[in-house]
Coordinates of N, CA and C and ligand atoms in Angstrom, one line a residue:
X292 N 0.9 -1.0 -0.1 CA 0.3 -0.2 0.1 C 0.9 1.3 0.0
X293 N 0.7 2.2 -1.2 CA 1.9 3.1 -0.9 C 0.7 4.7 -1.3
X294 N -0.5 4.5 -1.2 CA -0.8 5.7 -1.4 C -1.8 6.3 -0.5
X295 N -2.1 7.3 0.1 CA -2.9 7.7 1.1 C -4.4 7.2 0.4
X296 N -5.4 6.9 1.3 CA -6.5 6.3 1.5 C -7.2 7.7 2.2
X297 N -8.6 8.8 1.5 CA -9.0 9.6 2.0 C -10.5 8.9 2.4
X298 N -10.8 9.3 3.6 CA -12.5 9.3 3.9 C -12.5 10.3 4.3
X299 N -13.7 11.1 3.6 CA -13.9 12.4 3.7 C -15.2 12.5 4.4
X300 N -15.9 13.3 5.2 CA -17.3 12.8 6.3 C -17.9 14.3 5.5
X301 N -18.8 14.2 5.0 CA -19.5 15.6 4.6 C -20.9 15.7 5.0
X302 N -20.9 16.2 6.4 CA -22.0 16.1 7.3 C -23.1 16.8 6.8
X303 N -22.8 18.0 5.8 CA -24.0 18.7 5.8 C -24.8 19.6 6.6
X304 N -25.8 19.6 6.3 CA -26.8 20.3 7.7 C -27.2 19.4 8.5
X305 N -26.2 18.9 9.2 CA -26.3 18.0 10.5 C -25.2 18.2 11.2
X306 N -25.9 17.9 12.7 CA -24.8 17.5 13.6 C -24.9 19.1 14.6
X307 N -24.2 18.7 16.4 CA -24.2 20.0 16.7 C -23.2 20.0 17.5
X308 N -23.1 20.3 18.8 CA -22.1 20.2 19.7 C -21.9 18.9 20.5
X309 N -22.9 18.2 20.5 CA -22.9 16.9 21.0 C -22.3 16.0 19.9
X310 N -22.1 16.4 18.8 CA -21.8 15.1 17.6 C -19.9 15.1 18.0
X311 N -19.5 16.2 19.0 CA -17.9 15.7 19.0 C -17.9 14.1 19.6
X312 N -19.0 13.6 20.3 CA -18.5 12.3 20.5 C -18.2 11.3 19.7
X313 N -19.1 11.3 18.4 CA -18.6 10.6 17.5 C -17.0 10.9 16.7
X314 N -16.9 12.2 17.0 CA -15.8 12.4 16.1 C -14.6 12.0 17.5
X315 N -14.9 11.8 18.3 CA -13.8 11.3 19.2 C -13.8 9.6 18.9
X316 N -14.8 9.0 18.9 CA -14.9 7.7 18.7 C -14.0 7.4 17.5
X317 N -14.1 8.0 16.3 CA -13.3 7.7 15.5 C -11.6 7.9 15.7
X318 N -12.0 9.0 16.7 CA -10.3 9.4 16.9 C -9.3 8.6 17.8
X319 N -10.3 7.8 18.7 CA -9.8 6.6 19.4 C -9.9 5.2 18.6
X320 N -10.4 5.3 17.8 CA -9.9 3.8 16.8 C -8.6 4.1 16.1
X321 N -8.5 5.4 15.3 CA -7.4 5.9 14.8 C -6.2 5.7 15.7
X322 N -6.2 6.3 16.6 CA -4.9 6.2 17.8 C -4.5 4.7 17.8
X323 N -5.3 3.7 18.1 CA -4.8 2.4 18.5 C -4.9 1.4 16.8
X324 N -5.2 2.1 15.9 CA -4.8 1.4 14.5 C -3.8 1.5 13.8
X325 N -3.6 0.4 13.3 CA -1.7 0.5 12.5 C -2.2 1.2 11.1
X326 N -3.6 1.1 11.0 CA -3.8 1.9 9.7 C -3.8 3.3 9.2
X327 N -3.7 4.0 10.7 CA -3.8 5.4 10.9 C -2.6 5.9 9.7
X328 N -1.8 5.3 9.6 CA -0.6 5.6 8.5 C -0.7 6.1 7.3
X329 N -2.1 5.2 6.9 CA -2.2 5.0 5.6 C -3.2 5.8 5.1
X330 N -4.0 6.5 6.0 CA -5.2 7.0 5.3 C -5.3 8.7 5.9
X331 N -6.2 9.3 5.3 CA -6.3 10.8 5.9 C -8.1 10.9 6.5
X332 N -8.2 11.3 7.6 CA -9.5 11.5 7.8 C -9.9 13.0 7.6
X333 N -10.6 13.4 7.3 CA -11.1 14.6 7.2 C -12.9 15.1 7.6
X334 N -13.1 15.9 8.6 CA -14.6 15.8 8.6 C -15.0 17.4 8.5
X335 N -16.3 17.2 7.6 CA -16.7 18.4 7.3 C -18.2 18.6 8.0
X336 N -18.0 19.1 8.9 CA -19.2 19.3 9.6 C -19.9 21.0 9.6
X337 N -21.1 21.3 9.4 CA -21.4 22.9 9.5 C -20.0 24.0 9.9
X338 N -20.0 24.9 9.5 CA -19.0 25.5 9.8 C -19.4 26.1 11.2
X339 N -20.1 26.1 11.5 CA -20.3 26.9 13.2 C -19.5 25.8 14.1
X340 N -19.4 24.3 13.6 CA -18.9 23.7 14.7 C -17.2 23.2 14.7
X341 N -16.7 23.8 13.4 CA -15.4 23.4 13.1 C -14.3 23.9 14.0
X342 N -14.6 25.0 14.8 CA -13.6 25.6 15.8 C -13.8 25.0 17.1
X343 N -15.0 24.5 17.2 CA -15.4 24.0 18.8 C -14.8 22.3 18.5
X344 N -15.0 21.8 17.7 CA -14.2 20.3 17.5 C -12.9 20.4 17.3
X345 N -12.3 21.3 16.4 CA -10.8 21.5 16.4 C -10.1 22.0 17.6
X346 N -10.9 22.3 18.7 CA -10.1 22.9 20.1 C -10.4 21.7 20.8
X347 N -11.4 21.0 21.0 CA -11.8 19.3 21.4 C -10.3 18.4 21.2
X348 N -10.3 18.4 20.1 CA -9.2 17.4 19.0 C -8.6 17.8 18.2
X349 N -7.7 18.2 18.9 CA -5.8 19.0 18.2 C -5.0 17.7 17.4
X350 N -5.4 16.7 17.7 CA -4.8 15.8 17.1 C -4.7 15.4 15.6
X351 N -3.4 15.3 14.4 CA -3.6 15.7 13.3 C -4.0 14.3 12.8
X352 N -4.1 13.7 13.4 CA -5.3 12.4 12.7 C -6.3 12.8 12.4
X353 N -6.9 13.6 13.0 CA -8.3 14.4 12.7 C -7.8 15.5 12.0
X354 N -8.4 15.7 10.5 CA -8.3 16.6 9.8 C -9.9 17.5 10.0
X355 N -10.1 18.7 9.7 CA -11.5 19.7 9.5 C -11.1 20.5 8.2
X356 N -12.7 20.2 7.7 CA -12.6 20.8 6.3 C -14.4 21.8 6.0
X357 N -14.5 22.8 5.6 CA -15.5 23.2 5.6 C -16.4 22.9 4.4
X358 N -17.6 23.5 4.0 CA -18.6 23.0 3.1 C -18.5 24.2 2.1
X359 N -18.1 24.9 2.1 CA -18.5 26.2 1.8 C -17.3 27.3 1.8
X360 N -17.1 28.3 0.5 CA -16.2 29.2 1.2 C -16.7 30.5 0.1
X361 N -16.3 31.8 0.8 CA -16.6 32.9 -0.1 C -15.8 32.9 -0.9
X362 N -16.2 33.5 -2.2 CA -15.5 33.5 -3.4 C -14.8 35.2 -3.6
X363 N -15.1 35.8 -2.7 CA -14.5 36.9 -1.9 C -13.2 36.7 -1.6
X364 N -12.3 37.6 -2.4 CA -11.0 37.4 -1.6 C -9.8 38.1 -0.9
X365 N -10.6 38.1 -0.2 CA -10.0 39.3 1.1 C -10.6 38.1 2.5
X366 N -9.7 38.9 3.4 CA -10.0 38.1 4.7 C -10.7 38.6 5.4
X367 N -10.9 39.8 5.4 CA -11.9 40.4 6.3 C -12.6 41.6 5.7
X368 N -14.1 41.8 6.0 CA -14.6 43.0 5.6 C -16.0 43.3 5.1
X369 N -16.6 44.1 4.5 CA -18.2 44.1 5.0 C -19.0 43.6 4.0
X370 N -18.9 42.0 4.2 CA -19.6 41.1 3.3 C -20.6 40.3 4.3
X371 N -21.7 41.2 4.8 CA -22.8 40.0 5.1 C -22.9 38.5 4.6
X372 N -22.4 37.6 5.8 CA -22.8 36.5 5.4 C -21.8 35.7 5.0
X373 N -20.6 36.2 4.9 CA -19.5 35.3 3.9 C -18.5 34.8 4.9
X374 N -17.8 33.9 4.2 CA -16.7 33.1 5.4 C -15.6 33.1 4.4
X375 N -14.8 33.9 4.5 CA -13.7 34.2 3.7 C -12.5 32.6 4.3
X376 N -11.5 32.6 3.2 CA -10.2 31.2 3.4 C -9.8 31.4 4.8
X377 N -9.5 32.8 5.3 CA -9.0 33.3 6.4 C -10.0 33.1 7.6
X378 N -11.1 33.0 7.6 CA -11.8 32.9 8.6 C -11.9 31.4 8.8
X379 N -11.8 30.5 7.5 CA -12.1 29.2 7.6 C -10.8 28.6 8.2
X380 N -10.0 29.1 7.5 CA -8.3 28.3 8.5 C -8.2 28.9 9.8
X381 N -8.8 29.9 10.4 CA -8.4 30.5 11.7 C -9.5 29.4 12.6
X382 N -11.0 29.4 11.9 CA -11.7 28.3 12.8 C -11.1 26.6 12.7
X383 N -9.5 26.6 12.0 CA -9.4 25.3 12.3 C -9.7 24.1 10.6
X384 N -9.8 24.6 9.7 CA -10.2 24.2 8.3 C -8.8 24.1 7.7
X385 N -8.6 22.8 7.1 CA -7.5 23.0 6.2 C -8.1 22.8 4.8
X386 N -9.3 22.0 4.4 CA -10.3 21.9 3.5 C -11.3 22.6 3.2
X387 N -11.5 22.4 2.0 CA -12.9 22.9 1.5 C -13.8 22.3 0.3
X388 N -15.0 22.1 0.7 CA -15.6 21.2 -0.5 C -16.2 22.3 -1.1
X389 N -15.9 22.1 -2.7 CA -16.6 23.0 -3.6 C -16.9 22.4 -4.8
X390 N -18.4 23.0 -5.0 CA -18.8 22.3 -6.5 C -19.9 20.9 -5.9
X391 N -20.5 20.9 -4.8 CA -20.9 19.7 -4.6 C -22.7 19.6 -5.2
X392 N -22.9 19.1 -5.9 CA -24.1 18.8 -6.4 C -25.3 19.7 -5.8
X393 N -25.4 19.1 -4.1 CA -26.7 20.1 -3.8 C -26.2 21.7 -3.6
X394 N -24.8 22.1 -3.6 CA -24.6 23.1 -3.8 C -24.6 24.0 -5.2
X395 N -24.6 23.0 -5.8 CA -24.5 23.8 -7.3 C -26.6 24.0 -7.4
X396 N -27.5 23.2 -7.1 CA -28.7 23.2 -7.0 C -29.1 24.6 -6.3
X397 N -28.3 25.2 -5.3 CA -28.7 26.1 -4.9 C -28.5 27.8 -5.2
X398 N -26.9 27.2 -5.4 CA -26.4 28.9 -5.7 C -25.0 29.0 -6.8
X399 N -24.5 27.8 -6.7 CA -23.2 27.6 -7.1 C -23.1 27.2 -9.2
X400 N -22.8 28.3 -9.8 CA -22.6 28.2 -11.3 C -21.1 28.3 -11.4
X401 N -20.7 27.3 -12.8 CA -19.7 27.3 -12.9 C -18.4 28.4 -12.7
X402 N -18.9 29.8 -12.9 CA -18.2 30.6 -12.4 C -17.7 31.1 -11.3
X403 N -19.0 30.8 -10.1 CA -18.5 30.9 -8.8 C -17.7 29.8 -8.5
X404 N -17.9 28.4 -8.9 CA -17.1 27.7 -8.2 C -15.8 27.6 -9.1
X405 N -15.1 28.3 -9.7 CA -13.8 28.4 -10.5 C -13.4 29.7 -9.1
X406 N -14.4 30.8 -9.2 CA -13.7 31.5 -8.3 C -13.3 31.3 -7.1
X407 N -14.0 30.4 -6.1 CA -14.0 29.8 -5.1 C -12.6 28.8 -4.9
X408 N -12.7 28.1 -6.1 CA -11.5 27.1 -6.2 C -10.0 27.8 -6.1
X409 N -10.2 29.1 -6.9 CA -9.1 30.1 -7.0 C -8.9 30.7 -5.6
X410 N -10.0 31.1 -5.1 CA -9.4 31.8 -3.6 C -9.1 30.6 -2.7
X411 N -9.7 29.6 -2.7 CA -9.4 28.7 -1.5 C -7.5 28.4 -2.0
X412 N -7.5 27.8 -3.2 CA -5.9 27.6 -3.3 C -5.1 28.9 -3.0
X413 N -5.0 30.4 -3.7 CA -4.4 31.2 -2.9 C -4.0 30.9 -1.4
X414 N -5.5 30.7 -1.1 CA -4.8 31.0 0.8 C -4.9 29.8 1.7
X415 N -4.3 29.0 0.7 CA -3.4 27.7 1.2 C -4.5 26.9 1.9
X416 N -6.0 26.7 1.1 CA -6.9 25.7 1.9 C -7.0 24.6 0.5
X417 N -7.1 23.0 1.0 CA -6.7 22.3 0.1 C -8.4 22.3 -0.5
X418 N -8.7 21.9 -1.4 CA -10.3 21.9 -2.4 C -10.2 20.5 -2.5
X419 N -11.7 20.3 -2.0 CA -12.5 19.1 -2.6 C -13.3 19.1 -3.6
X420 N -12.9 19.1 -4.9 CA -13.8 19.6 -6.2 C -14.7 18.2 -6.4
X421 N -15.9 19.1 -6.4 CA -17.2 17.7 -6.6 C -17.5 17.8 -8.0
X422 N -17.5 16.6 -8.5 CA -18.3 16.6 -10.1 C -19.2 15.5 -10.2
X423 N -20.2 15.7 -11.1 CA -21.2 14.7 -11.3 C -21.9 14.9 -12.1
X424 N -22.6 13.9 -12.7 CA -23.4 14.1 -13.8 C -25.0 13.6 -13.1
X425 N -26.0 14.2 -13.7 CA -27.6 13.8 -13.0 C -27.7 12.5 -13.9
X426 N -29.3 12.0 -13.2 CA -29.5 10.6 -13.9 C -30.1 11.1 -15.6
X427 N -30.6 12.0 -15.7 CA -31.0 12.2 -16.9 C -29.7 12.6 -18.0
X428 N -28.6 12.6 -17.7 CA -27.7 13.0 -18.5 C -26.7 11.5 -18.4
X429 N -27.4 10.8 -17.4 CA -26.3 9.7 -17.5 C -27.0 8.8 -18.5
X430 N -28.4 8.5 -18.4 CA -29.5 8.2 -19.4 C -29.1 8.5 -21.0
X431 N -28.5 9.5 -21.1 CA -28.4 10.0 -22.6 C -27.0 9.9 -22.9
X432 N -26.3 9.4 -22.3 CA -24.5 9.1 -22.3 C -24.0 10.1 -22.4
X433 N -24.0 11.2 -21.4 CA -23.4 12.5 -21.3 C -22.5 12.3 -20.5
X434 N -22.5 11.4 -19.6 CA -21.7 10.9 -18.2 C -20.3 11.7 -18.4
X435 N -19.6 11.5 -19.1 CA -18.0 12.2 -19.3 C -18.2 13.5 -20.1
X436 N -19.0 13.6 -21.2 CA -18.9 14.9 -21.7 C -19.3 16.1 -20.4
X437 N -20.1 16.0 -19.4 CA -20.5 16.7 -18.5 C -19.6 17.0 -17.3
X438 N -18.8 16.0 -17.0 CA -17.6 15.5 -16.3 C -16.7 16.5 -16.6
X439 N -16.2 16.5 -17.8 CA -15.2 17.0 -18.7 C -15.6 18.6 -18.5
X440 N -16.9 18.7 -18.9 CA -17.1 20.5 -18.8 C -16.8 20.9 -17.5
X441 N -17.6 20.5 -16.3 CA -17.3 20.9 -14.9 C -16.1 20.8 -14.9
X442 N -14.9 20.0 -15.3 CA -13.7 20.2 -14.7 C -13.2 21.5 -15.8
X443 N -13.4 21.4 -16.8 CA -12.8 22.5 -17.6 C -13.0 24.1 -17.5
X444 N -14.2 24.1 -16.9 CA -15.1 25.3 -16.8 C -14.7 25.9 -14.9
X445 N -13.6 24.8 -14.5 CA -13.7 25.0 -13.2 C -12.0 25.6 -12.7
X446 N -11.2 24.3 -13.4 CA -10.0 24.3 -13.1 C -9.1 25.4 -14.0
X447 N -8.3 26.1 -13.3 CA -7.2 27.0 -14.5 C -6.1 26.2 -14.8
X448 N -5.8 26.7 -16.3 CA -4.6 25.7 -16.7 C -3.6 25.0 -16.0
X449 N -3.3 26.3 -15.0 CA -2.1 25.7 -14.3 C -2.4 25.6 -13.2
X450 N -3.1 24.7 -12.6 CA -3.9 24.5 -11.4 C -3.0 23.7 -10.9
X451 N -2.7 23.5 -9.5 CA -1.7 23.0 -8.6 C -2.5 21.7 -8.3
X452 N -2.3 20.6 -8.5 CA -3.2 19.6 -8.1 C -2.6 19.0 -6.9
X453 N -1.5 19.3 -6.1 CA -1.2 18.8 -4.7 C -2.2 19.2 -4.1
X454 N -2.5 20.5 -4.6 CA -3.9 20.9 -3.4 C -5.3 20.5 -3.6
X455 N -5.5 19.8 -4.8 CA -6.6 19.8 -5.0 C -7.1 17.9 -5.0
X456 N -8.1 17.8 -4.9 CA -8.8 16.2 -4.7 C -9.9 16.5 -5.4
X457 N -10.2 15.7 -6.6 CA -11.4 15.5 -7.4 C -12.4 14.5 -6.4
X458 N -13.4 14.7 -6.7 CA -14.5 13.7 -5.9 C -15.5 13.6 -7.2
X459 N -15.7 12.4 -7.4 CA -16.7 12.1 -8.6 C -17.8 11.6 -7.6
X460 N -19.2 12.2 -7.9 CA -20.0 12.3 -7.1 C -21.4 12.0 -7.8
X461 N -21.6 10.8 -8.9 CA -22.8 10.5 -9.7 C -23.9 11.3 -8.8
X462 N -24.6 12.4 -9.3 CA -25.7 13.0 -8.4 C -26.9 12.1 -8.3
X463 N -27.1 11.0 -9.5 CA -28.1 10.0 -9.0 C -27.5 8.8 -7.8
X464 N -26.4 8.6 -7.4 CA -26.2 7.9 -6.2 C -26.0 8.8 -4.7
X465 N -26.3 10.1 -5.1 CA -26.3 10.7 -3.8 C -27.0 10.5 -2.8
X466 N -27.2 10.1 -1.8 CA -28.1 9.7 -0.6 C -29.5 8.6 -1.6
X467 N -29.0 7.9 -2.6 CA -30.0 7.2 -3.3 C -30.1 5.3 -2.3
X468 N -28.9 5.2 -2.4 CA -28.4 3.8 -2.0 C -28.3 3.1 -3.6
X469 N -27.8 3.9 -4.9 CA -27.8 3.2 -6.0 C -26.1 3.7 -5.9
X470 N -25.1 2.6 -6.3 CA -23.9 2.7 -6.5 C -23.5 2.0 -7.8
X471 N -23.1 2.7 -8.6 CA -22.5 2.3 -9.8 C -21.5 1.3 -10.1
X472 N -21.8 0.6 -10.9 CA -20.9 -0.9 -10.8 C -19.5 -0.3 -11.0
X473 N -18.7 -1.7 -10.7 CA -17.2 -1.4 -10.5 C -16.8 -1.0 -12.3
X474 N -17.3 -1.6 -13.5 CA -17.2 -1.6 -14.5 C -17.4 -0.1 -15.4
X475 N -18.6 0.0 -14.6 CA -19.0 1.8 -15.3 C -18.0 2.8 -14.6
X476 N -17.6 2.5 -13.5 CA -16.3 3.4 -12.3 C -15.7 3.2 -13.2
X477 N -14.8 2.0 -13.5 CA -13.5 1.6 -13.5 C -13.3 3.0 -15.2
X478 N -14.2 2.9 -15.9 CA -14.2 3.4 -17.3 C -14.1 4.8 -17.1
X479 N -14.9 5.5 -16.2 CA -15.1 6.5 -15.6 C -13.9 7.6 -15.4
X480 N -13.2 6.3 -14.3 CA -12.0 7.0 -13.6 C -10.9 6.8 -14.7
X481 N -10.6 5.8 -15.6 CA -9.6 5.7 -16.4 C -9.8 7.1 -17.5
X482 N -10.8 7.2 -18.0 CA -11.0 8.3 -19.1 C -11.0 9.8 -18.0
X483 N -11.2 9.6 -17.1 CA -10.9 11.2 -16.4 C -9.3 11.6 -16.1
X484 N -8.6 10.1 -15.7 CA -7.2 10.1 -15.7 C -6.5 10.5 -16.8
X485 N -7.1 10.2 -18.1 CA -6.5 10.6 -19.1 C -6.7 11.8 -19.6
X486 N -7.9 12.4 -19.3 CA -8.0 13.8 -19.8 C -7.4 14.6 -18.8
X487 N -7.2 14.5 -17.2 CA -7.0 15.0 -16.8 C -5.0 15.2 -16.9
X488 N -4.4 14.0 -17.4 CA -3.3 14.0 -17.8 C -2.7 15.0 -19.5
X489 N -3.9 14.9 -20.4 CA -3.9 15.7 -21.1 C -4.1 17.0 -20.9
X490 N -4.9 17.4 -20.2 CA -5.1 19.0 -19.9 C -4.6 19.7 -19.0
X491 N -4.0 19.0 -18.1 CA -3.2 19.4 -17.0 C -1.8 18.7 -16.7
X492 N -1.7 17.8 -17.6 CA -0.4 17.2 -17.4 C 0.2 16.5 -16.1
X493 N -1.1 16.2 -15.5 CA -0.5 15.9 -14.0 C -1.3 13.9 -14.3
X494 N -0.1 14.0 -13.7 CA 0.1 12.2 -13.9 C -0.8 11.7 -12.6
X495 N -0.9 11.5 -11.3 CA -1.5 11.1 -10.3 C -2.6 11.8 -9.7
X496 N -3.5 12.4 -10.6 CA -4.3 13.6 -9.5 C -4.7 12.4 -8.5
X497 N -5.3 13.1 -7.4 CA -6.5 12.4 -6.6 C -7.8 12.3 -6.6
X498 N -8.2 11.0 -6.9 CA -9.6 11.1 -7.3 C -10.5 10.3 -6.3
X499 N -11.4 10.9 -5.6 CA -12.3 9.9 -4.7 C -13.8 9.4 -5.5
X500 N -14.4 8.7 -4.8 CA -15.7 8.5 -5.1 C -16.8 8.5 -3.8
X501 N -18.0 9.4 -4.4 CA -19.1 9.7 -3.5 C -20.2 9.2 -4.1
X502 N -21.0 8.9 -3.3 CA -22.6 8.2 -3.6 C -23.1 7.2 -2.7
X503 N -23.7 7.1 -1.6 CA -24.0 6.3 -1.1 C -23.2 5.0 -0.9
X504 N -21.7 5.7 -0.1 CA -20.7 4.5 0.0 C -21.6 3.9 1.6
X505 N -21.1 3.1 1.9 CA -21.4 2.2 2.9 C -20.6 1.2 3.5
X506 N -20.5 0.6 4.4 CA -19.8 -0.9 5.0 C -19.9 -1.7 4.3
X507 N -20.7 -1.8 3.5 CA -21.2 -3.4 2.9 C -20.8 -3.2 1.3
X508 N -20.6 -1.9 0.7 CA -20.1 -1.8 -0.4 C -18.4 -1.0 -0.9
X509 N -18.1 -0.4 0.0 CA -16.5 0.0 0.7 C -15.6 -1.0 0.0
X510 N -15.9 -2.3 0.3 CA -14.6 -2.9 -0.4 C -14.6 -3.4 -1.9
X511 N -16.0 -3.5 -2.5 CA -16.0 -3.7 -3.6 C -15.4 -2.2 -4.5
X512 N -15.8 -1.2 -3.9 CA -15.4 0.1 -4.4 C -13.9 0.2 -4.4
X513 N -13.3 -0.7 -3.0 CA -12.0 -0.3 -3.3 C -11.1 -1.0 -4.3
X514 N -11.7 -1.9 -4.9 CA -11.1 -2.8 -5.8 C -10.6 -2.0 -7.2
X515 N -11.2 -0.7 -7.0 CA -10.9 0.1 -8.4 C -9.6 0.8 -8.0
X516 N -8.9 0.6 -8.4 CA -7.3 0.9 -8.3 C -7.4 2.4 -8.2
X517 N -8.0 3.7 -9.2 CA -7.7 4.7 -9.4 C -8.7 5.6 -8.4
X518 N -9.0 4.6 -7.5 CA -9.6 5.5 -6.8 C -9.0 5.8 -5.2
X519 N -8.7 6.9 -4.9 CA -8.1 7.1 -3.7 C -8.9 7.5 -2.2
X520 N -10.1 6.8 -2.5 CA -10.7 7.2 -1.0 C -12.2 7.5 -1.3
X521 N -13.0 8.2 -0.4 CA -14.3 8.7 -0.6 C -14.9 9.9 0.3
X522 N -15.9 10.2 -0.5 CA -16.4 11.4 0.1 C -17.9 10.6 0.9
X523 N -18.2 10.6 1.8 CA -19.4 10.1 2.7 C -20.0 10.7 3.2
X524 N -21.6 10.8 2.9 CA -22.3 11.8 3.6 C -23.2 11.2 4.6
X525 N -24.7 10.2 4.6 CA -25.0 9.6 5.2 C -24.5 9.2 6.5
X526 N -23.3 7.8 5.6 CA -22.6 7.1 6.6 C -21.4 7.6 7.5
X527 N -21.4 8.9 7.2 CA -20.5 9.2 8.4 C -21.1 10.0 9.6
X528 N -22.0 10.2 9.4 CA -22.8 11.0 10.7 C -22.2 9.9 12.3
X529 N -22.4 8.6 11.9 CA -22.2 8.0 13.1 C -20.7 7.2 13.1
X530 N -20.0 7.1 13.8 CA -18.8 7.0 14.3 C -19.3 5.0 14.1
X531 N -19.6 4.7 14.2 CA -20.0 3.2 14.4 C -19.9 2.9 12.7
X532 N -20.5 3.5 11.8 CA -21.0 3.0 10.3 C -19.7 3.6 10.0
X533 N -19.0 5.0 10.0 CA -17.9 5.3 9.6 C -16.7 4.5 9.6
X534 N -16.4 4.0 11.2 CA -15.4 3.2 11.7 C -15.6 1.7 10.7
X535 N -16.7 1.4 10.4 CA -16.6 0.0 10.0 C -16.5 0.2 8.3
X536 N -16.7 1.3 7.8 CA -16.2 1.5 6.5 C -14.8 1.8 6.5
X537 N -14.3 2.0 7.5 CA -12.6 2.5 7.4 C -12.0 0.9 7.5
X538 N -12.7 0.4 8.3 CA -12.2 -1.2 8.3 C -12.4 -2.0 7.4
X539 N -13.7 -2.1 6.7 CA -13.8 -2.9 5.7 C -13.1 -2.4 4.3
X540 N -13.0 -1.3 4.3 CA -11.9 -1.1 3.0 C -10.4 -1.7 3.2
X541 N -10.4 -2.0 4.6 CA -8.6 -2.6 4.8 C -8.9 -4.4 4.6
X542 N -10.1 -4.8 4.8 CA -10.1 -6.3 5.2 C -9.7 -6.6 4.0
Ligands
LIG1423 C1 -22.5 13.5 -0.5 O1 -23.2 14.0 -0.6 O2 -21.3 14.2 -0.5 C2 -22.9 11.9 -0.3 C3 -21.7 11.3 -0.7 O3 -23.6 11.6 0.3 P1 -24.1 10.3 0.4 O4 -23.1 9.1 1.3 O5 -25.2 10.1 1.8 O6 -24.5 9.8 -0.8

């Protein structure tokens, strides 16, 4: 095993101060587990909780990320409701999710996503960039075309892939319990890898899978060698299921 495997918990609009107990359980598991050398755990709770969690768990076995960032590239200022990269970093975040399909539905267009990615990277926040086609696009055979459009419209030509993680999340898989076959996923990741090499000259982009990952399907998904980990929604809220996902991946 020579690559880091990511397990990223996207808590969406869930969690409160008591949820620290879930993170503590994951932390305790990691501390006594030999696999902690091979994995990166990143919790992305609501922004209001990051600082509280970071103060409670200062150990770097647990990392934190935000679920959004302001596209305005200043540290502070008269921008009501905005959270700058600086404010997020100050709260304890080192990562930020950008381009999630749920956020695209609310208010993120291509231009906004590109601006947010640039602001995050300039300010040394690592980006978890989500891409994914919806069901009707998939049914029309447009999946790869859509993914490539999402990538090209959001990533500058000279972007630094050291601080960028691409999470492929088919929209039709998020929260539905439907997971694409390995055959389908293999084709997508091989094509994406070749495309990223051609357009950005990157050899080993970090590519994750997201969409209904559970303890029962993670081992099968783990057979896809181009996948470097997972973005996990529902199954990341409880430590017991999150830990089982990690364990089953390495079984
Ligand atoms: C997500 O929304 O990023 C996600 C992967 O959700 P779920 O695991 O619940 O499908």
